[in-house]
């Protein structure tokens, strides 16, 4: 079974019998994942879930912890996470999760043009029903999926008949600044956390984008990384998958989302020391770690970084990637171990996005 089908089979086998359905997801794979398979995967997940993902150079997971919720639900089967791929889903009932993408207007591949054409024509033909309703029944979702599958055959024939000039009309022409200003998820005044995946080809405006996003939300925690594999990113919401060949894909959180960032430039022993400080502070504050999103430089030993994290927080979920540039609060010696704000695109660091929650009563 190929990695795409293996991922789909594993995700379908996961049990989501949790108190709250997941509303956020991150998918990382070291192998190509076909969009058709990703669309099948998204169709198995709740409509309210927002997901971003990418093909990356290396995937890091905690092999001893499943990606299911921590409330006793059935864990994922063995093979649901390995070095080929990792998928983590989270439920934040006190938070509003949304997503947005910023495309590089100077680049337009055949794939991105085709995807834009399909998205626009779906909306033109179906209107609001092109997206899945959060209140739809399972039968309604199945009917919608079958209808979209049939419609895509028709759209494929339309696309094949277009000339190159006609296809270019579907390219994103707005500057990235205008796209950002038009993204409701990015401009919401009370956004607190952003997770950002950037393609390598879109990195030329990434630094300016991050500064602009932080200026709009000075206290927000912004973490993420550049996809070093040279591949694009994906974004899914309301069971609609969108591809970002050149640009950024972002998750945005409003409400109660307790995430801070730990930035390490030192090697293993110093990283463990910082993590221990964070854990001590959590325990003194009556908190515990829910899970970690890790972005480590390709020039670092990512396995060592993962081991350092697990040596302190060994029982919690981790999903991480090797990045060609890490996104997080500016590294500076003497700063608090966990930070928010002051985002910077940096190198030779390990950025850990730490989701912290009040400690559960036994």
CSV table of C-alpha atoms in Angstrom, one decimal:
chain,number,residue,atom,x,y,z
A,1,UNK,CA,0.0,0.0,0.0
A,2,UNK,CA,1.5,3.4,-1.0
A,3,UNK,CA,1.9,6.2,1.6
A,4,UNK,CA,-1.1,8.1,0.4
A,5,UNK,CA,-3.4,5.1,0.7
A,6,UNK,CA,-1.7,4.0,4.0
A,7,UNK,CA,-2.4,7.5,5.4
A,8,UNK,CA,-6.1,7.3,4.3
A,9,UNK,CA,-6.5,3.8,5.8
A,10,UNK,CA,-5.0,4.8,9.1
A,11,UNK,CA,-7.0,8.0,9.4
A,12,UNK,CA,-10.2,6.1,8.7
A,13,UNK,CA,-9.4,3.6,11.4
A,14,UNK,CA,-8.9,6.3,14.0
A,15,UNK,CA,-11.7,6.5,16.5
A,16,UNK,CA,-13.1,10.1,17.1
A,17,UNK,CA,-15.4,9.2,19.9
A,18,UNK,CA,-14.4,12.2,21.9
A,19,UNK,CA,-16.2,14.7,24.0
A,20,UNK,CA,-15.7,17.4,21.4
A,21,UNK,CA,-15.1,16.8,17.6
A,22,UNK,CA,-11.7,17.9,16.4
A,23,UNK,CA,-11.7,21.4,14.8
A,24,UNK,CA,-8.0,21.7,13.8
A,25,UNK,CA,-5.5,19.4,12.1
A,26,UNK,CA,-1.9,19.3,10.8
A,27,UNK,CA,-0.7,16.8,8.3
A,28,UNK,CA,3.0,16.2,7.5
A,29,UNK,CA,4.4,13.6,5.1
A,30,UNK,CA,7.8,12.8,3.7
A,31,UNK,CA,6.2,11.2,0.7
A,32,UNK,CA,3.9,12.7,-2.0
A,33,UNK,CA,0.2,12.7,-1.2
A,34,UNK,CA,-2.2,12.9,-4.1
A,35,UNK,CA,-4.8,15.6,-3.8
A,36,UNK,CA,-7.6,13.0,-4.7
A,37,UNK,CA,-6.5,10.9,-1.7
A,38,UNK,CA,-6.3,14.1,0.5
A,39,UNK,CA,-9.9,15.0,-0.5
A,40,UNK,CA,-11.0,11.5,0.5
A,41,UNK,CA,-9.3,11.9,3.8
A,42,UNK,CA,-10.8,15.3,4.5
A,43,UNK,CA,-14.2,13.9,3.6
A,44,UNK,CA,-13.8,11.5,6.6
A,45,UNK,CA,-13.2,14.3,9.0
A,46,UNK,CA,-15.7,16.7,10.6
A,47,UNK,CA,-16.8,19.7,8.4
A,48,UNK,CA,-15.8,22.2,11.0
A,49,UNK,CA,-12.2,21.0,10.9
A,50,UNK,CA,-9.5,23.3,9.5
A,51,UNK,CA,-6.3,21.5,8.3
A,52,UNK,CA,-3.0,22.5,6.9
A,53,UNK,CA,-0.2,20.2,5.7
A,54,UNK,CA,2.8,19.7,3.4
A,55,UNK,CA,5.3,17.3,2.0
A,56,UNK,CA,8.4,17.8,4.1
A,57,UNK,CA,12.0,16.5,4.2
A,58,UNK,CA,11.5,14.7,7.6
A,59,UNK,CA,8.6,14.1,9.9
A,60,UNK,CA,9.0,13.8,13.7
A,61,UNK,CA,6.4,12.2,16.0
A,62,UNK,CA,6.3,10.7,19.4
A,63,UNK,CA,6.1,7.0,18.6
A,64,UNK,CA,4.6,6.1,22.0
A,65,UNK,CA,1.6,8.3,21.9
A,66,UNK,CA,-1.3,8.1,19.4
A,67,UNK,CA,-2.7,11.3,17.8
A,68,UNK,CA,-6.2,10.7,19.4
A,69,UNK,CA,-7.5,12.8,22.2
A,70,UNK,CA,-6.4,12.2,25.7
A,71,UNK,CA,-9.8,11.5,27.3
A,72,UNK,CA,-9.6,7.7,26.9
A,73,UNK,CA,-10.8,7.3,23.4
A,74,UNK,CA,-9.6,4.4,21.4
A,75,UNK,CA,-6.0,5.0,20.1
A,76,UNK,CA,-5.1,4.9,16.5
A,77,UNK,CA,-3.8,1.6,15.2
A,78,UNK,CA,-0.1,0.9,14.9
A,79,UNK,CA,1.1,2.5,11.7
A,80,UNK,CA,-1.1,5.6,12.0
A,81,UNK,CA,2.1,7.6,12.6
A,82,UNK,CA,5.6,6.8,11.4
A,83,UNK,CA,8.5,8.5,9.6
A,84,UNK,CA,6.5,8.6,6.4
A,85,UNK,CA,3.7,10.8,7.7
A,86,UNK,CA,2.1,12.1,10.8
A,87,UNK,CA,-1.4,13.6,11.4
A,88,UNK,CA,-2.5,15.2,14.5
A,89,UNK,CA,-6.0,16.4,15.3
A,90,UNK,CA,-7.1,18.7,18.2
A,91,UNK,CA,-10.3,19.8,19.7
A,92,UNK,CA,-10.4,23.3,21.1
A,93,UNK,CA,-14.1,23.8,22.2
A,94,UNK,CA,-13.4,27.3,23.7
A,95,UNK,CA,-11.6,28.5,20.5
A,96,UNK,CA,-12.7,29.5,17.0
A,97,UNK,CA,-10.3,28.0,14.4
A,98,UNK,CA,-10.1,29.3,10.9
A,99,UNK,CA,-7.6,29.1,8.0
A,100,UNK,CA,-6.4,31.2,5.1
A,101,UNK,CA,-3.8,31.1,2.3
A,102,UNK,CA,-1.7,33.8,0.7
A,103,UNK,CA,-0.6,33.0,-2.9
A,104,UNK,CA,2.5,34.4,-4.6
A,105,UNK,CA,1.0,36.4,-7.5
A,106,UNK,CA,4.2,36.2,-9.5
A,107,UNK,CA,4.0,32.4,-9.9
A,108,UNK,CA,1.3,30.2,-11.5
A,109,UNK,CA,1.9,26.5,-12.1
A,110,UNK,CA,-0.5,24.4,-14.2
A,111,UNK,CA,-1.6,22.6,-11.0
A,112,UNK,CA,-2.4,25.8,-9.1
A,113,UNK,CA,-4.3,27.3,-12.1
A,114,UNK,CA,-6.3,24.1,-12.4
A,115,UNK,CA,-7.1,24.1,-8.7
A,116,UNK,CA,-8.2,27.8,-8.9
A,117,UNK,CA,-10.4,27.0,-11.9
A,118,UNK,CA,-12.1,24.1,-10.1
A,119,UNK,CA,-12.7,26.2,-7.0
A,120,UNK,CA,-14.2,29.1,-8.9
A,121,UNK,CA,-16.4,26.9,-11.2
A,122,UNK,CA,-17.6,24.9,-8.2
A,123,UNK,CA,-18.8,28.0,-6.5
A,124,UNK,CA,-20.4,29.3,-9.7
A,125,UNK,CA,-22.3,26.1,-10.2
A,126,UNK,CA,-23.1,25.2,-6.6
A,127,UNK,CA,-22.9,28.4,-4.6
A,128,UNK,CA,-22.7,27.8,-0.9
A,129,UNK,CA,-23.3,24.1,-1.3
A,130,UNK,CA,-19.8,23.8,-2.6
A,131,UNK,CA,-18.7,23.7,1.0
A,132,UNK,CA,-19.8,21.2,3.6
A,133,UNK,CA,-22.3,22.4,6.2
A,134,UNK,CA,-21.2,21.9,9.9
A,135,UNK,CA,-24.8,20.7,10.6
A,136,UNK,CA,-25.0,18.3,7.6
A,137,UNK,CA,-25.9,14.6,8.4
A,138,UNK,CA,-23.6,11.8,7.3
A,139,UNK,CA,-26.0,10.9,4.5
A,140,UNK,CA,-26.0,14.6,3.2
A,141,UNK,CA,-22.2,14.6,3.3
A,142,UNK,CA,-22.0,11.4,1.3
A,143,UNK,CA,-24.5,12.8,-1.3
A,144,UNK,CA,-22.5,16.0,-1.5
A,145,UNK,CA,-19.2,14.1,-2.0
A,146,UNK,CA,-20.7,12.0,-4.8
A,147,UNK,CA,-22.1,15.1,-6.5
A,148,UNK,CA,-18.7,16.8,-6.4
A,149,UNK,CA,-17.0,13.7,-7.8
A,150,UNK,CA,-19.4,13.7,-10.7
A,151,UNK,CA,-19.0,17.5,-11.2
A,152,UNK,CA,-15.2,17.2,-11.3
A,153,UNK,CA,-15.4,14.9,-14.3
A,154,UNK,CA,-17.3,17.7,-16.2
A,155,UNK,CA,-14.9,20.4,-15.0
A,156,UNK,CA,-11.9,18.3,-16.2
A,157,UNK,CA,-13.3,18.3,-19.7
A,158,UNK,CA,-13.8,22.1,-19.5
A,159,UNK,CA,-10.3,22.6,-18.3
A,160,UNK,CA,-8.8,20.5,-21.1
A,161,UNK,CA,-10.5,22.7,-23.7
A,162,UNK,CA,-9.1,26.0,-22.4
A,163,UNK,CA,-6.1,27.7,-24.0
A,164,UNK,CA,-3.0,28.7,-21.9
A,165,UNK,CA,-4.2,32.3,-22.0
A,166,UNK,CA,-7.6,31.4,-20.8
A,167,UNK,CA,-6.1,29.3,-18.0
A,168,UNK,CA,-3.9,32.3,-16.9
A,169,UNK,CA,-7.0,34.3,-16.1
A,170,UNK,CA,-7.4,32.1,-13.0
A,171,UNK,CA,-4.1,33.1,-11.6
A,172,UNK,CA,-4.0,35.1,-8.3
A,173,UNK,CA,-3.2,38.7,-9.4
A,174,UNK,CA,-3.6,40.6,-6.1
A,175,UNK,CA,-0.4,41.5,-4.2
A,176,UNK,CA,0.1,39.5,-1.0
A,177,UNK,CA,-0.7,42.6,1.1
A,178,UNK,CA,-4.2,42.8,-0.5
A,179,UNK,CA,-4.8,39.1,0.0
A,180,UNK,CA,-3.9,39.4,3.7
A,181,UNK,CA,-6.1,42.4,4.2
A,182,UNK,CA,-9.0,40.5,2.6
A,183,UNK,CA,-8.5,37.4,4.8
A,184,UNK,CA,-11.0,37.5,7.7
A,185,UNK,CA,-9.1,34.9,9.7
A,186,UNK,CA,-6.0,37.1,9.6
A,187,UNK,CA,-7.7,40.4,10.3
A,188,UNK,CA,-9.9,39.3,13.3
A,189,UNK,CA,-8.9,41.6,16.1
A,190,UNK,CA,-8.7,39.0,18.8
A,191,UNK,CA,-6.6,36.3,17.0
A,192,UNK,CA,-4.1,34.8,19.5
A,193,UNK,CA,-2.2,32.1,17.7
A,194,UNK,CA,-1.1,31.5,14.1
A,195,UNK,CA,0.6,28.3,12.7
A,196,UNK,CA,2.3,29.1,9.4
A,197,UNK,CA,3.6,26.8,6.7
A,198,UNK,CA,5.4,28.4,3.8
A,199,UNK,CA,6.6,27.0,0.5
A,200,UNK,CA,10.2,27.6,-0.4
A,201,UNK,CA,9.1,29.5,-3.6
A,202,UNK,CA,6.9,31.8,-1.5
A,203,UNK,CA,9.6,32.6,1.1
A,204,UNK,CA,10.7,35.8,-0.7
A,205,UNK,CA,7.8,37.7,0.9
A,206,UNK,CA,7.5,35.6,4.0
A,207,UNK,CA,9.6,37.9,6.3
A,208,UNK,CA,7.5,40.9,5.4
A,209,UNK,CA,4.3,38.9,5.7
A,210,UNK,CA,5.2,37.8,9.2
A,211,UNK,CA,6.1,41.3,10.3
A,212,UNK,CA,2.8,42.6,8.9
A,213,UNK,CA,0.8,39.8,10.6
A,214,UNK,CA,2.6,40.4,14.0
A,215,UNK,CA,1.9,44.2,13.7
A,216,UNK,CA,-1.8,43.4,13.3
A,217,UNK,CA,-1.7,41.1,16.4
A,218,UNK,CA,1.3,42.3,18.6
A,219,UNK,CA,0.7,39.7,21.4
A,220,UNK,CA,-0.1,36.7,19.2
A,221,UNK,CA,2.1,33.6,19.2
A,222,UNK,CA,3.2,32.9,15.6
A,223,UNK,CA,5.1,29.6,14.9
A,224,UNK,CA,5.8,27.5,11.8
A,225,UNK,CA,8.4,26.8,9.2
A,226,UNK,CA,9.4,26.8,5.5
A,227,UNK,CA,8.8,23.5,3.7
A,228,UNK,CA,12.3,22.5,2.7
A,229,UNK,CA,11.3,19.8,0.3
A,230,UNK,CA,10.4,22.3,-2.4
A,231,UNK,CA,6.8,21.0,-2.5
A,232,UNK,CA,3.7,23.1,-2.0
A,233,UNK,CA,1.3,23.2,1.0
A,234,UNK,CA,-2.3,22.2,1.3
A,235,UNK,CA,-5.2,23.7,3.2
A,236,UNK,CA,-8.6,22.3,3.9
A,237,UNK,CA,-11.8,23.7,5.4
A,238,UNK,CA,-15.4,22.6,5.2
A,239,UNK,CA,-14.2,19.5,3.4
A,240,UNK,CA,-12.8,21.6,0.5
A,241,UNK,CA,-9.0,21.1,-0.2
A,242,UNK,CA,-7.0,23.9,-1.6
A,243,UNK,CA,-3.4,23.7,-2.8
A,244,UNK,CA,-0.7,26.4,-2.3
A,245,UNK,CA,2.1,25.9,-4.8
A,246,UNK,CA,3.8,29.2,-3.9
A,247,UNK,CA,2.9,31.1,-0.8
A,248,UNK,CA,1.8,30.4,2.8
A,249,UNK,CA,-1.0,28.3,4.4
A,250,UNK,CA,-2.1,29.4,7.9
A,251,UNK,CA,-4.2,28.3,10.8
A,252,UNK,CA,-5.6,31.0,13.0
A,253,UNK,CA,-7.0,30.6,16.5
A,254,UNK,CA,-9.3,33.0,18.5
A,255,UNK,CA,-10.6,32.6,22.0
A,256,UNK,CA,-9.0,30.3,24.6
A,257,UNK,CA,-5.9,28.9,22.9
A,258,UNK,CA,-3.0,28.7,25.4
A,259,UNK,CA,0.0,28.4,23.1
A,260,UNK,CA,3.5,29.8,23.7
A,261,UNK,CA,6.7,29.2,21.9
A,262,UNK,CA,10.0,27.8,23.1
A,263,UNK,CA,13.0,28.8,21.0
A,264,UNK,CA,16.3,26.9,21.2
A,265,UNK,CA,19.5,27.5,19.3
A,266,UNK,CA,21.7,25.5,21.7
A,267,UNK,CA,22.4,21.9,21.4
A,268,UNK,CA,20.8,19.0,23.3
A,269,UNK,CA,21.7,19.6,26.9
A,270,UNK,CA,20.7,23.3,26.9
A,271,UNK,CA,17.5,22.4,25.2
A,272,UNK,CA,16.6,19.9,27.9
A,273,UNK,CA,17.4,22.6,30.5
A,274,UNK,CA,15.0,25.1,28.9
A,275,UNK,CA,12.3,22.5,28.6
A,276,UNK,CA,12.7,21.5,32.2
A,277,UNK,CA,12.3,25.2,33.2
A,278,UNK,CA,9.1,25.4,31.2
A,279,UNK,CA,7.8,22.2,32.8
A,280,UNK,CA,8.6,23.5,36.3
A,281,UNK,CA,6.8,26.7,35.6
A,282,UNK,CA,3.8,24.7,34.3
A,283,UNK,CA,3.6,22.6,37.3
A,284,UNK,CA,3.8,25.6,39.7
A,285,UNK,CA,1.0,27.2,37.7
A,286,UNK,CA,-1.2,24.2,37.8
A,287,UNK,CA,-0.8,23.5,34.1
A,288,UNK,CA,0.2,20.6,31.9
A,289,UNK,CA,1.2,20.2,28.2
A,290,UNK,CA,-1.5,19.1,25.8
A,291,UNK,CA,0.8,18.7,22.8
A,292,UNK,CA,3.7,20.2,20.7
A,293,UNK,CA,4.2,21.3,17.1
A,294,UNK,CA,7.9,21.2,16.5
A,295,UNK,CA,9.8,23.0,13.7
A,296,UNK,CA,13.5,22.3,13.6
A,297,UNK,CA,16.2,23.5,11.2
A,298,UNK,CA,17.4,21.0,8.6
A,299,UNK,CA,21.0,21.8,9.7
A,300,UNK,CA,20.2,20.6,13.3
A,301,UNK,CA,19.9,17.0,14.4
A,302,UNK,CA,16.1,16.8,14.4
A,303,UNK,CA,16.2,13.4,16.1
A,304,UNK,CA,18.2,14.8,19.0
A,305,UNK,CA,15.7,17.7,19.3
A,306,UNK,CA,12.8,15.2,19.4
A,307,UNK,CA,14.6,13.2,22.0
A,308,UNK,CA,15.2,16.3,24.2
A,309,UNK,CA,11.6,17.1,24.0
A,310,UNK,CA,10.5,13.6,24.9
A,311,UNK,CA,13.0,13.3,27.7
A,312,UNK,CA,10.9,16.1,29.5
A,313,UNK,CA,7.4,15.6,28.0
A,314,UNK,CA,7.6,12.0,27.0
A,315,UNK,CA,3.9,11.2,27.4
A,316,UNK,CA,2.4,13.9,25.1
A,317,UNK,CA,1.8,14.0,21.4
A,318,UNK,CA,4.4,15.6,19.1
A,319,UNK,CA,4.3,16.4,15.4
A,320,UNK,CA,7.3,18.1,13.9
A,321,UNK,CA,9.1,18.8,10.6
A,322,UNK,CA,12.6,19.7,9.4
A,323,UNK,CA,12.3,23.3,8.2
A,324,UNK,CA,14.3,25.4,5.8
A,325,UNK,CA,13.7,28.4,8.1
A,326,UNK,CA,11.9,28.5,11.4
A,327,UNK,CA,9.1,30.9,12.4
A,328,UNK,CA,8.8,32.0,16.0
A,329,UNK,CA,9.5,34.7,18.6
A,330,UNK,CA,13.0,36.3,18.1
A,331,UNK,CA,15.7,34.2,19.8
A,332,UNK,CA,17.7,36.1,22.4
A,333,UNK,CA,19.7,34.8,25.3
A,334,UNK,CA,18.3,35.7,28.6
A,335,UNK,CA,14.7,35.9,27.4
A,336,UNK,CA,12.0,33.8,29.1
A,337,UNK,CA,12.0,30.2,28.0
A,338,UNK,CA,8.4,30.4,26.6
A,339,UNK,CA,7.4,33.5,24.6
A,340,UNK,CA,4.8,35.1,22.4
A,341,UNK,CA,5.0,38.0,20.0
A,342,UNK,CA,8.1,39.5,18.3
A,343,UNK,CA,8.0,36.9,15.4
A,344,UNK,CA,11.1,36.4,13.2
A,345,UNK,CA,12.1,34.1,10.4
A,346,UNK,CA,15.3,32.5,11.8
A,347,UNK,CA,17.8,29.7,11.3
A,348,UNK,CA,19.5,26.9,13.2
A,349,UNK,CA,16.8,27.0,15.8
A,350,UNK,CA,14.2,24.5,17.1
A,351,UNK,CA,10.8,26.2,17.6
A,352,UNK,CA,8.4,24.3,19.7
A,353,UNK,CA,4.8,25.5,19.8
A,354,UNK,CA,3.5,24.4,23.2
A,355,UNK,CA,-0.2,23.9,23.8
A,356,UNK,CA,-0.7,24.3,27.6
A,357,UNK,CA,-3.9,23.6,29.5
A,358,UNK,CA,-5.0,23.6,33.2
A,359,UNK,CA,-4.0,20.3,34.8
A,360,UNK,CA,-6.8,17.8,34.9
A,361,UNK,CA,-8.1,16.6,38.3
A,362,UNK,CA,-7.6,12.9,38.9
